[in-house]
PDB file of C-alpha atoms in Angstrom:
ATOM      1  CA  UNK A 152     128.944 186.503 106.321  1.00  0.00           C
ATOM      2  CA  UNK A 153     132.232 186.751 107.421  1.00  0.00           C
ATOM      3  CA  UNK A 154     135.721 185.899 106.111  1.00  0.00           C
ATOM      4  CA  UNK A 155     138.514 184.496 107.920  1.00  0.00           C
ATOM      5  CA  UNK A 156     142.049 184.612 106.917  1.00  0.00           C
ATOM      6  CA  UNK A 157     144.206 182.257 109.129  1.00  0.00           C
ATOM      7  CA  UNK A 158     147.921 181.436 109.356  1.00  0.00           C
ATOM      8  CA  UNK A 159     148.078 178.332 110.897  1.00  0.00           C
ATOM      9  CA  UNK A 160     151.226 176.411 112.146  1.00  0.00           C
ATOM     10  CA  UNK A 161     151.831 173.571 110.001  1.00  0.00           C
ATOM     11  CA  UNK A 162     151.432 170.985 113.254  1.00  0.00           C
ATOM     12  CA  UNK A 163     148.237 171.982 114.016  1.00  0.00           C
ATOM     13  CA  UNK A 164     146.704 172.519 110.088  1.00  0.00           C
ATOM     14  CA  UNK A 165     145.058 169.155 110.073  1.00  0.00           C
ATOM     15  CA  UNK A 166     143.283 170.112 113.146  1.00  0.00           C
ATOM     16  CA  UNK A 167     142.090 173.570 111.842  1.00  0.00           C
ATOM     17  CA  UNK A 168     140.890 171.923 108.784  1.00  0.00           C
ATOM     18  CA  UNK A 169     138.920 169.465 110.407  1.00  0.00           C
ATOM     19  CA  UNK A 170     137.250 172.307 112.696  1.00  0.00           C
ATOM     20  CA  UNK A 171     136.387 174.365 109.964  1.00  0.00           C
ATOM     21  CA  UNK A 172     135.123 171.492 107.446  1.00  0.00           C
ATOM     22  CA  UNK A 173     133.064 169.870 110.379  1.00  0.00           C
ATOM     23  CA  UNK A 174     131.424 172.951 111.347  1.00  0.00           C
ATOM     24  CA  UNK A 175     127.588 173.835 109.924  1.00  0.00           C
ATOM     25  CA  UNK A 176     128.685 177.549 109.883  1.00  0.00           C
ATOM     26  CA  UNK A 177     131.617 177.689 108.034  1.00  0.00           C
ATOM     27  CA  UNK A 178     131.832 177.175 103.995  1.00  0.00           C
ATOM     28  CA  UNK A 179     134.346 178.062 101.225  1.00  0.00           C
ATOM     29  CA  UNK A 180     137.652 176.411 103.055  1.00  0.00           C
ATOM     30  CA  UNK A 181     140.672 176.833 101.310  1.00  0.00           C
ATOM     31  CA  UNK A 182     143.982 175.437 102.694  1.00  0.00           C
ATOM     32  CA  UNK A 183     147.683 176.697 101.013  1.00  0.00           C
ATOM     33  CA  UNK A 184     150.324 174.754 102.528  1.00  0.00           C
ATOM     34  CA  UNK A 185     153.565 176.642 103.261  1.00  0.00           C
ATOM     35  CA  UNK A 186     152.010 179.885 101.721  1.00  0.00           C
ATOM     36  CA  UNK A 187     152.515 182.113 104.888  1.00  0.00           C
ATOM     37  CA  UNK A 188     156.206 183.650 105.252  1.00  0.00           C
ATOM     38  CA  UNK A 189     155.723 185.791 108.353  1.00  0.00           C
ATOM     39  CA  UNK A 190     154.891 184.035 110.464  1.00  0.00           C
ATOM     40  CA  UNK A 191     155.843 180.777 108.986  1.00  0.00           C
ATOM     41  CA  UNK A 192     152.978 178.512 108.378  1.00  0.00           C
ATOM     42  CA  UNK A 193     149.827 177.261 105.962  1.00  0.00           C
ATOM     43  CA  UNK A 194     147.307 179.800 104.731  1.00  0.00           C
ATOM     44  CA  UNK A 195     143.553 178.982 105.580  1.00  0.00           C
ATOM     45  CA  UNK A 196     140.751 181.063 104.097  1.00  0.00           C
ATOM     46  CA  UNK A 197     137.047 180.155 104.881  1.00  0.00           C
ATOM     47  CA  UNK A 198     133.673 182.058 105.279  1.00  0.00           C
ATOM     48  CA  UNK A 199     131.765 181.670 108.089  1.00  0.00           C
ATOM     49  CA  UNK A 200     128.335 182.945 109.010  1.00  0.00           C
ATOM     50  CA  UNK A 201     128.024 185.814 111.917  1.00  0.00           C
ATOM     51  CA  UNK A 202     125.860 183.201 114.117  1.00  0.00           C
ATOM     52  CA  UNK A 203     128.747 180.980 114.481  1.00  0.00           C
ATOM     53  CA  UNK A 204     132.004 183.115 114.095  1.00  0.00           C
ATOM     54  CA  UNK A 205     132.331 183.717 117.906  1.00  0.00           C
ATOM     55  CA  UNK A 206     132.628 180.001 118.635  1.00  0.00           C
ATOM     56  CA  UNK A 207     134.949 179.134 115.522  1.00  0.00           C
ATOM     57  CA  UNK A 208     137.302 181.948 116.887  1.00  0.00           C
ATOM     58  CA  UNK A 209     137.234 180.829 120.139  1.00  0.00           C
ATOM     59  CA  UNK A 210     138.001 177.093 119.179  1.00  0.00           C
ATOM     60  CA  UNK A 211     140.800 178.613 117.024  1.00  0.00           C
ATOM     61  CA  UNK A 212     142.183 180.498 119.963  1.00  0.00           C
ATOM     62  CA  UNK A 213     142.098 177.289 122.033  1.00  0.00           C
ATOM     63  CA  UNK A 214     144.398 175.574 119.542  1.00  0.00           C
ATOM     64  CA  UNK A 215     146.951 178.937 119.898  1.00  0.00           C
ATOM     65  CA  UNK A 216     146.355 179.968 116.341  1.00  0.00           C
ATOM     66  CA  UNK A 217     146.508 183.467 117.464  1.00  0.00           C
ATOM     67  CA  UNK A 218     149.531 182.846 119.650  1.00  0.00           C
ATOM     68  CA  UNK A 219     151.601 181.293 116.982  1.00  0.00           C
ATOM     69  CA  UNK A 220     149.869 182.366 113.761  1.00  0.00           C
ATOM     70  CA  UNK A 221     147.157 184.943 113.434  1.00  0.00           C
ATOM     71  CA  UNK A 222     143.414 185.482 112.628  1.00  0.00           C
ATOM     72  CA  UNK A 223     141.980 188.004 110.565  1.00  0.00           C
ATOM     73  CA  UNK A 224     138.101 188.899 110.455  1.00  0.00           C
ATOM     74  CA  UNK A 225     136.833 190.692 107.408  1.00  0.00           C
ATOM     75  CA  UNK A 226     133.000 191.752 106.687  1.00  0.00           C
ATOM     76  CA  UNK A 227     131.827 190.427 103.501  1.00  0.00           C
ATOM     77  CA  UNK A 228     128.921 192.886 101.939  1.00  0.00           C
ATOM     78  CA  UNK A 229     128.182 190.523  99.286  1.00  0.00           C
ATOM     79  CA  UNK A 230     127.891 186.895  98.673  1.00  0.00           C
ATOM     80  CA  UNK A 231     126.581 184.954  95.872  1.00  0.00           C
ATOM     81  CA  UNK A 232     127.126 181.198  96.565  1.00  0.00           C
ATOM     82  CA  UNK A 233     124.441 178.670  97.384  1.00  0.00           C
ATOM     83  CA  UNK A 234     127.213 176.893  99.769  1.00  0.00           C
ATOM     84  CA  UNK A 235     127.091 180.342 101.809  1.00  0.00           C
ATOM     85  CA  UNK A 236     123.161 180.113 101.544  1.00  0.00           C
ATOM     86  CA  UNK A 237     123.185 176.684 102.885  1.00  0.00           C
ATOM     87  CA  UNK A 238     125.543 177.640 105.831  1.00  0.00           C
ATOM     88  CA  UNK A 239     123.146 180.278 106.769  1.00  0.00           C
ATOM     89  CA  UNK A 240     120.220 177.986 106.831  1.00  0.00           C
ATOM     90  CA  UNK A 241     121.996 175.493 108.875  1.00  0.00           C
ATOM     91  CA  UNK A 242     122.685 177.809 111.847  1.00  0.00           C
ATOM     92  CA  UNK A 243     119.872 179.189 113.841  1.00  0.00           C
ATOM     93  CA  UNK A 244     119.221 182.816 114.376  1.00  0.00           C
ATOM     94  CA  UNK A 245     119.995 185.804 112.174  1.00  0.00           C
ATOM     95  CA  UNK A 246     123.122 187.238 111.326  1.00  0.00           C
ATOM     96  CA  UNK A 247     121.975 190.741 111.950  1.00  0.00           C
ATOM     97  CA  UNK A 248     121.436 189.933 115.470  1.00  0.00           C
ATOM     98  CA  UNK A 249     124.848 187.990 116.177  1.00  0.00           C
ATOM     99  CA  UNK A 250     127.336 189.292 118.356  1.00  0.00           C
ATOM    100  CA  UNK A 251     130.798 188.694 117.304  1.00  0.00           C
ATOM    101  CA  UNK A 252     132.415 189.297 120.670  1.00  0.00           C
ATOM    102  CA  UNK A 253     136.050 189.232 119.135  1.00  0.00           C
ATOM    103  CA  UNK A 254     134.821 192.026 116.843  1.00  0.00           C
ATOM    104  CA  UNK A 255     133.210 194.142 119.384  1.00  0.00           C
ATOM    105  CA  UNK A 256     135.921 193.987 121.930  1.00  0.00           C
ATOM    106  CA  UNK A 257     138.640 195.150 119.168  1.00  0.00           C
ATOM    107  CA  UNK A 258     136.352 197.858 118.148  1.00  0.00           C
ATOM    108  CA  UNK A 259     135.579 199.103 121.634  1.00  0.00           C
ATOM    109  CA  UNK A 260     139.268 198.840 122.789  1.00  0.00           C
ATOM    110  CA  UNK A 261     140.295 201.065 119.603  1.00  0.00           C
ATOM    111  CA  UNK A 262     137.628 203.728 120.524  1.00  0.00           C
ATOM    112  CA  UNK A 263     138.621 203.769 124.272  1.00  0.00           C
ATOM    113  CA  UNK A 264     142.429 204.809 123.507  1.00  0.00           C
ATOM    114  CA  UNK A 265     143.296 208.325 124.776  1.00  0.00           C
ATOM    115  CA  UNK A 266     144.436 209.488 121.806  1.00  0.00           C
ATOM    116  CA  UNK A 267     144.774 212.966 120.913  1.00  0.00           C
ATOM    117  CA  UNK A 268     142.195 212.959 118.084  1.00  0.00           C
ATOM    118  CA  UNK A 269     139.639 211.772 121.052  1.00  0.00           C
ATOM    119  CA  UNK A 270     140.475 214.665 123.378  1.00  0.00           C
ATOM    120  CA  UNK A 271     140.328 217.071 120.458  1.00  0.00           C
ATOM    121  CA  UNK A 272     136.769 215.953 119.605  1.00  0.00           C
ATOM    122  CA  UNK A 273     135.783 215.977 123.231  1.00  0.00           C
ATOM    123  CA  UNK A 274     136.919 219.561 123.543  1.00  0.00           C
ATOM    124  CA  UNK A 275     135.225 220.666 120.273  1.00  0.00           C
ATOM    125  CA  UNK A 276     132.093 219.143 121.153  1.00  0.00           C
ATOM    126  CA  UNK A 277     131.872 220.513 124.807  1.00  0.00           C
ATOM    127  CA  UNK A 278     132.717 223.893 123.555  1.00  0.00           C
ATOM    128  CA  UNK A 279     130.021 223.778 120.682  1.00  0.00           C
ATOM    129  CA  UNK A 280     127.499 222.628 123.567  1.00  0.00           C
ATOM    130  CA  UNK A 281     128.607 225.313 125.517  1.00  0.00           C
ATOM    131  CA  UNK A 282     128.161 228.035 123.323  1.00  0.00           C
ATOM    132  CA  UNK A 283     124.367 226.303 122.350  1.00  0.00           C
ATOM    133  CA  UNK A 284     123.558 226.313 125.950  1.00  0.00           C
ATOM    134  CA  UNK A 285     123.906 230.035 126.303  1.00  0.00           C
ATOM    135  CA  UNK A 286     122.302 230.893 123.119  1.00  0.00           C
ATOM    136  CA  UNK A 287     119.719 228.326 123.821  1.00  0.00           C
ATOM    137  CA  UNK A 288     120.227 226.926 120.339  1.00  0.00           C
ATOM    138  CA  UNK A 289     119.241 223.184 119.793  1.00  0.00           C
ATOM    139  CA  UNK A 290     121.025 223.230 116.313  1.00  0.00           C
ATOM    140  CA  UNK A 291     124.517 223.758 118.275  1.00  0.00           C
ATOM    141  CA  UNK A 292     123.198 221.197 120.731  1.00  0.00           C
ATOM    142  CA  UNK A 293     122.680 218.631 118.016  1.00  0.00           C
ATOM    143  CA  UNK A 294     126.110 219.639 116.398  1.00  0.00           C
ATOM    144  CA  UNK A 295     127.857 218.631 119.860  1.00  0.00           C
ATOM    145  CA  UNK A 296     126.190 215.203 119.897  1.00  0.00           C
ATOM    146  CA  UNK A 297     127.314 214.715 116.350  1.00  0.00           C
ATOM    147  CA  UNK A 298     131.082 215.817 117.351  1.00  0.00           C
ATOM    148  CA  UNK A 299     131.143 213.806 120.771  1.00  0.00           C
ATOM    149  CA  UNK A 300     133.192 210.548 120.819  1.00  0.00           C
ATOM    150  CA  UNK A 301     132.284 209.220 124.287  1.00  0.00           C
ATOM    151  CA  UNK A 302     130.154 206.628 123.362  1.00  0.00           C
ATOM    152  CA  UNK A 303     133.492 204.550 122.410  1.00  0.00           C
ATOM    153  CA  UNK A 304     134.662 204.340 125.922  1.00  0.00           C
ATOM    154  CA  UNK A 305     131.056 204.009 127.320  1.00  0.00           C
ATOM    155  CA  UNK A 306     130.681 200.901 125.392  1.00  0.00           C
ATOM    156  CA  UNK A 307     134.347 199.767 126.200  1.00  0.00           C
ATOM    157  CA  UNK A 308     133.082 199.919 129.879  1.00  0.00           C
ATOM    158  CA  UNK A 309     130.061 197.598 129.224  1.00  0.00           C
ATOM    159  CA  UNK A 310     132.056 195.018 126.998  1.00  0.00           C
ATOM    160  CA  UNK A 311     135.080 195.053 129.804  1.00  0.00           C
ATOM    161  CA  UNK A 312     132.201 194.476 132.643  1.00  0.00           C
ATOM    162  CA  UNK A 313     130.639 191.650 130.410  1.00  0.00           C
ATOM    163  CA  UNK A 314     133.848 190.248 129.067  1.00  0.00           C
ATOM    164  CA  UNK A 315     135.676 190.414 132.540  1.00  0.00           C
ATOM    165  CA  UNK A 316     138.424 192.612 130.799  1.00  0.00           C
ATOM    166  CA  UNK A 317     139.351 195.002 133.793  1.00  0.00           C
ATOM    167  CA  UNK A 318     142.203 196.684 131.994  1.00  0.00           C
ATOM    168  CA  UNK A 319     139.576 197.616 129.315  1.00  0.00           C
ATOM    169  CA  UNK A 320     137.458 199.092 131.682  1.00  0.00           C
ATOM    170  CA  UNK A 321     140.084 200.940 133.346  1.00  0.00           C
ATOM    171  CA  UNK A 322     141.401 202.331 130.050  1.00  0.00           C
ATOM    172  CA  UNK A 323     137.980 203.464 129.197  1.00  0.00           C
ATOM    173  CA  UNK A 324     137.062 205.099 132.435  1.00  0.00           C
ATOM    174  CA  UNK A 325     140.547 206.952 132.090  1.00  0.00           C
ATOM    175  CA  UNK A 326     139.609 208.386 128.519  1.00  0.00           C
ATOM    176  CA  UNK A 327     136.049 209.137 129.831  1.00  0.00           C
ATOM    177  CA  UNK A 328     137.517 211.163 132.871  1.00  0.00           C
ATOM    178  CA  UNK A 329     140.477 212.829 131.238  1.00  0.00           C
ATOM    179  CA  UNK A 330     137.995 213.753 128.005  1.00  0.00           C
ATOM    180  CA  UNK A 331     135.041 214.855 129.903  1.00  0.00           C
ATOM    181  CA  UNK A 332     137.620 217.175 132.365  1.00  0.00           C
ATOM    182  CA  UNK A 333     139.841 218.513 129.418  1.00  0.00           C
ATOM    183  CA  UNK A 334     136.419 219.744 127.469  1.00  0.00           C
ATOM    184  CA  UNK A 335     135.028 221.123 130.402  1.00  0.00           C
ATOM    185  CA  UNK A 336     138.416 223.056 131.423  1.00  0.00           C
ATOM    186  CA  UNK A 337     138.385 224.437 128.015  1.00  0.00           C
ATOM    187  CA  UNK A 338     134.798 225.216 128.097  1.00  0.00           C
ATOM    188  CA  UNK A 339     135.243 227.226 131.128  1.00  0.00           C
ATOM    189  CA  UNK A 340     138.440 229.283 129.715  1.00  0.00           C
ATOM    190  CA  UNK A 341     136.377 229.599 126.393  1.00  0.00           C
ATOM    191  CA  UNK A 342     133.546 230.983 128.177  1.00  0.00           C
ATOM    192  CA  UNK A 343     135.729 233.213 129.960  1.00  0.00           C
ATOM    193  CA  UNK A 344     137.218 234.759 126.699  1.00  0.00           C
ATOM    194  CA  UNK A 345     133.870 234.990 125.158  1.00  0.00           C
ATOM    195  CA  UNK A 346     132.490 237.014 128.006  1.00  0.00           C
ATOM    196  CA  UNK A 347     135.746 239.090 127.859  1.00  0.00           C
ATOM    197  CA  UNK A 348     135.033 239.940 124.148  1.00  0.00           C
ATOM    198  CA  UNK A 349     131.416 240.741 125.290  1.00  0.00           C
ATOM    199  CA  UNK A 350     129.991 238.057 123.025  1.00  0.00           C
ATOM    200  CA  UNK A 351     128.098 236.281 125.684  1.00  0.00           C
ATOM    201  CA  UNK A 352     127.447 237.125 129.283  1.00  0.00           C
ATOM    202  CA  UNK A 353     125.940 235.578 132.463  1.00  0.00           C
ATOM    203  CA  UNK A 354     122.757 236.922 132.091  1.00  0.00           C
ATOM    204  CA  UNK A 355     122.275 234.418 129.040  1.00  0.00           C
ATOM    205  CA  UNK A 356     123.100 231.568 131.359  1.00  0.00           C
ATOM    206  CA  UNK A 357     120.409 233.136 133.897  1.00  0.00           C
ATOM    207  CA  UNK A 358     117.856 234.026 131.491  1.00  0.00           C
ATOM    208  CA  UNK A 359     114.909 231.997 130.240  1.00  0.00           C
ATOM    209  CA  UNK A 360     116.294 228.896 128.036  1.00  0.00           C
ATOM    210  CA  UNK A 361     113.115 226.941 127.300  1.00  0.00           C
ATOM    211  CA  UNK A 362     114.813 224.789 124.864  1.00  0.00           C
ATOM    212  CA  UNK A 363     117.822 223.514 126.821  1.00  0.00           C
ATOM    213  CA  UNK A 364     116.888 223.988 130.118  1.00  0.00           C
ATOM    214  CA  UNK A 365     116.350 219.968 130.693  1.00  0.00           C
ATOM    215  CA  UNK A 366     120.057 219.861 130.569  1.00  0.00           C
ATOM    216  CA  UNK A 367     120.270 220.923 134.242  1.00  0.00           C
ATOM    217  CA  UNK A 368     117.080 219.937 135.644  1.00  0.00           C
ATOM    218  CA  UNK A 369     117.239 215.871 135.804  1.00  0.00           C
ATOM    219  CA  UNK A 370     114.211 213.855 136.658  1.00  0.00           C
ATOM    220  CA  UNK A 371     113.018 210.482 136.411  1.00  0.00           C
ATOM    221  CA  UNK A 372     112.931 210.737 132.480  1.00  0.00           C
ATOM    222  CA  UNK A 373     116.704 211.356 132.682  1.00  0.00           C
ATOM    223  CA  UNK A 374     117.285 207.710 133.430  1.00  0.00           C
ATOM    224  CA  UNK A 375     114.678 206.822 131.096  1.00  0.00           C
ATOM    225  CA  UNK A 376     116.199 208.536 128.271  1.00  0.00           C
ATOM    226  CA  UNK A 377     119.952 207.499 128.970  1.00  0.00           C
ATOM    227  CA  UNK A 378     118.594 203.737 129.771  1.00  0.00           C
ATOM    228  CA  UNK A 379     117.201 203.739 126.017  1.00  0.00           C
ATOM    229  CA  UNK A 380     119.992 205.481 124.460  1.00  0.00           C
ATOM    230  CA  UNK A 381     122.214 202.899 126.126  1.00  0.00           C
ATOM    231  CA  UNK A 382     120.036 199.894 124.539  1.00  0.00           C
ATOM    232  CA  UNK A 383     120.194 201.678 121.175  1.00  0.00           C
ATOM    233  CA  UNK A 384     123.851 202.419 121.148  1.00  0.00           C
ATOM    234  CA  UNK A 385     124.813 198.711 122.195  1.00  0.00           C
ATOM    235  CA  UNK A 386     122.562 197.475 119.643  1.00  0.00           C
ATOM    236  CA  UNK A 387     124.114 199.488 116.959  1.00  0.00           C
ATOM    237  CA  UNK A 388     127.786 198.279 118.191  1.00  0.00           C
ATOM    238  CA  UNK A 389     126.934 194.641 118.305  1.00  0.00           C
ATOM    239  CA  UNK A 390     124.600 194.449 115.190  1.00  0.00           C
ATOM    240  CA  UNK A 391     125.405 193.836 111.759  1.00  0.00           C
ATOM    241  CA  UNK A 392     123.364 197.031 110.636  1.00  0.00           C
ATOM    242  CA  UNK A 393     124.572 199.947 112.932  1.00  0.00           C
ATOM    243  CA  UNK A 394     123.080 203.231 112.374  1.00  0.00           C
ATOM    244  CA  UNK A 395     125.387 206.109 111.654  1.00  0.00           C
ATOM    245  CA  UNK A 396     122.870 208.453 113.940  1.00  0.00           C
ATOM    246  CA  UNK A 397     123.088 206.037 117.146  1.00  0.00           C
ATOM    247  CA  UNK A 398     126.171 208.411 118.254  1.00  0.00           C
ATOM    248  CA  UNK A 399     123.821 211.377 118.280  1.00  0.00           C
ATOM    249  CA  UNK A 400     121.301 209.887 120.517  1.00  0.00           C
ATOM    250  CA  UNK A 401     123.911 208.611 122.732  1.00  0.00           C
ATOM    251  CA  UNK A 402     125.332 211.986 123.120  1.00  0.00           C
ATOM    252  CA  UNK A 403     121.969 213.618 124.048  1.00  0.00           C
ATOM    253  CA  UNK A 404     122.376 213.917 127.829  1.00  0.00           C
ATOM    254  CA  UNK A 405     126.295 213.561 128.200  1.00  0.00           C
ATOM    255  CA  UNK A 406     128.243 216.172 126.382  1.00  0.00           C
ATOM    256  CA  UNK A 407     125.481 218.950 126.968  1.00  0.00           C
ATOM    257  CA  UNK A 408     125.526 218.019 130.037  1.00  0.00           C
ATOM    258  CA  UNK A 409     129.396 218.372 130.811  1.00  0.00           C
ATOM    259  CA  UNK A 410     129.035 221.710 128.812  1.00  0.00           C
ATOM    260  CA  UNK A 411     126.331 223.106 131.289  1.00  0.00           C
ATOM    261  CA  UNK A 412     128.588 222.416 134.015  1.00  0.00           C
ATOM    262  CA  UNK A 413     131.382 224.081 132.582  1.00  0.00           C
ATOM    263  CA  UNK A 414     129.282 227.201 131.678  1.00  0.00           C
ATOM    264  CA  UNK A 415     127.679 227.394 134.935  1.00  0.00           C
ATOM    265  CA  UNK A 416     130.982 227.260 136.965  1.00  0.00           C
ATOM    266  CA  UNK A 417     132.505 229.771 134.947  1.00  0.00           C
ATOM    267  CA  UNK A 418     129.932 232.143 135.952  1.00  0.00           C
ATOM    268  CA  UNK A 419     129.742 230.770 139.507  1.00  0.00           C
ATOM    269  CA  UNK A 420     125.999 229.444 139.160  1.00  0.00           C
ATOM    270  CA  UNK A 421     126.751 226.429 141.365  1.00  0.00           C
ATOM    271  CA  UNK A 422     123.340 225.152 141.521  1.00  0.00           C
ATOM    272  CA  UNK A 423     123.041 225.032 137.922  1.00  0.00           C
ATOM    273  CA  UNK A 424     126.431 223.681 137.659  1.00  0.00           C
ATOM    274  CA  UNK A 425     125.256 220.810 140.363  1.00  0.00           C
ATOM    275  CA  UNK A 426     122.056 220.001 138.579  1.00  0.00           C
ATOM    276  CA  UNK A 427     124.099 219.337 135.194  1.00  0.00           C
ATOM    277  CA  UNK A 428     126.866 217.380 136.951  1.00  0.00           C
ATOM    278  CA  UNK A 429     123.950 215.208 138.248  1.00  0.00           C
ATOM    279  CA  UNK A 430     122.146 214.918 134.879  1.00  0.00           C
ATOM    280  CA  UNK A 431     125.767 213.725 133.728  1.00  0.00           C
ATOM    281  CA  UNK A 432     126.285 211.093 136.096  1.00  0.00           C
ATOM    282  CA  UNK A 433     122.542 209.768 135.824  1.00  0.00           C
ATOM    283  CA  UNK A 434     122.802 209.485 132.254  1.00  0.00           C
ATOM    284  CA  UNK A 435     126.643 207.899 132.222  1.00  0.00           C
ATOM    285  CA  UNK A 436     125.138 205.122 134.792  1.00  0.00           C
ATOM    286  CA  UNK A 437     121.916 204.515 132.943  1.00  0.00           C
ATOM    287  CA  UNK A 438     123.767 204.416 129.830  1.00  0.00           C
ATOM    288  CA  UNK A 439     126.343 201.776 131.018  1.00  0.00           C
ATOM    289  CA  UNK A 440     123.597 199.616 133.039  1.00  0.00           C
ATOM    290  CA  UNK A 441     121.618 199.426 130.012  1.00  0.00           C
ATOM    291  CA  UNK A 442     124.379 198.607 127.943  1.00  0.00           C
ATOM    292  CA  UNK A 443     125.590 195.734 130.197  1.00  0.00           C
ATOM    293  CA  UNK A 444     122.020 194.473 130.451  1.00  0.00           C
ATOM    294  CA  UNK A 445     121.762 194.426 126.736  1.00  0.00           C
ATOM    295  CA  UNK A 446     125.133 192.618 126.316  1.00  0.00           C
ATOM    296  CA  UNK A 447     124.272 189.968 128.969  1.00  0.00           C
ATOM    297  CA  UNK A 448     121.075 189.202 127.141  1.00  0.00           C
ATOM    298  CA  UNK A 449     122.606 189.004 123.758  1.00  0.00           C
ATOM    299  CA  UNK A 450     125.255 186.406 125.587  1.00  0.00           C
ATOM    300  CA  UNK A 451     122.493 184.313 127.251  1.00  0.00           C
ATOM    301  CA  UNK A 452     120.412 184.166 123.926  1.00  0.00           C
ATOM    302  CA  UNK A 453     123.528 183.406 121.810  1.00  0.00           C
ATOM    303  CA  UNK A 454     124.677 180.349 124.150  1.00  0.00           C
ATOM    304  CA  UNK A 455     120.770 179.149 124.101  1.00  0.00           C
ATOM    305  CA  UNK A 456     120.961 179.120 120.263  1.00  0.00           C
ATOM    306  CA  UNK A 457     124.203 177.392 120.181  1.00  0.00           C
ATOM    307  CA  UNK A 458     123.283 174.333 122.739  1.00  0.00           C
ATOM    308  CA  UNK A 459     119.879 174.038 121.109  1.00  0.00           C
ATOM    309  CA  UNK A 460     121.677 173.526 117.500  1.00  0.00           C
ATOM    310  CA  UNK A 461     124.394 171.211 118.900  1.00  0.00           C
ATOM    311  CA  UNK A 462     121.907 169.197 120.582  1.00  0.00           C
ATOM    312  CA  UNK A 463     120.002 168.874 117.088  1.00  0.00           C
ATOM    313  CA  UNK A 464     123.069 168.136 115.193  1.00  0.00           C
ATOM    314  CA  UNK A 465     124.129 165.524 117.791  1.00  0.00           C
ATOM    315  CA  UNK A 466     120.783 163.710 117.285  1.00  0.00           C
ATOM    316  CA  UNK A 467     119.749 160.787 115.172  1.00  0.00           C
ATOM    317  CA  UNK A 468     118.739 160.873 111.422  1.00  0.00           C
ATOM    318  CA  UNK A 469     115.249 161.942 112.482  1.00  0.00           C
ATOM    319  CA  UNK A 470     116.357 165.111 114.243  1.00  0.00           C
ATOM    320  CA  UNK A 471     118.510 166.438 111.237  1.00  0.00           C
TER     321      UNK A 471
END
C-alpha cells in the first residue's frame, strides 16, 4: 500500500476527487478544502495499492497537479483496514511485483548524481579491491563489493532507456565514467605508494592468484553472471521487497575488474589490464542489457494486467 498526499488547485479538486473515488485501486480518500498554504490549494489524502499507483499518478500529472500543486508518495508498512483489503483484491496482480515507475525513476535519478559521496565510495571501493587483488583475498573483494555504489547509475541508465529520459542516461553515464576513472587513478597512485613502502610488489600480481584470477580472464560465463546480476538488481530496485545484499551481487565483476585494471597498469602488465578492462565492459553491458529487458517485461505485463482489469470493470454485471 502507498500513501498519497496531494495539494490540488481548487479548480481541479472535483476532478481529482472523482478520479480517486472512482478507481478500484484507491481507498481512504480524505479531502481538506483550503488546507494547503504553499502552494495554495486543497489537501487530498488517499491510499493506493502498488499495482494501481503509476496509473493514478500519471492521470494526476495529466491534470497538471504536479505542476500547480504537488504529489507526494510514501510507503505504508502496515495497514489494518477492510477497505484496503478490498482494494487489493479488486486490482489484479501482486503488490510485490508491481512497478511504481515514478518511484523508480526518482530513486535512480538521486543515485546517479555525481556527488562527493559517490566519488569517495567509488575510490574507497576500488582501492580496497586493488589490495584484495594483490593479496588474492576474497574477503577484501567482497568488502569492495559492499562499498561500491555503481549500481545506482547502472540502474539509472536502464530506467532512462526504457522511460526515454536521455538526460537521465547522460547523467548516469557521466557518473559511471568519472567514478570509475577516479577510482582507478587513485588505485594506481595507491599501488605505487604501497610499493614504495614495500608493502606490496609486482611479484604479487604476477604470482599465482587462484581466488581472484577470474577477474582478468573473461569468458562466456562472465556475460551470464553479469546478465543474471542485472536481472536480480533491477528486480530488487522495482520490487517492494528489495534485498539488502543485491548490491554485493551487482558489484561482483565491476569494481574488482576496475581495480585489477588499475593495479595492472601501475605495474605495466598490459595484458592483464586489457583482460580486466574487457571483463568490466562485458559485465557493464550485460547488466544494462538485463536491466533494460527486465524493465520492458515488467512494463508489458503491467500494461497487460491493466488492460484486462479495465475490460472486466467496463463489462456488464456478469463480468463483475
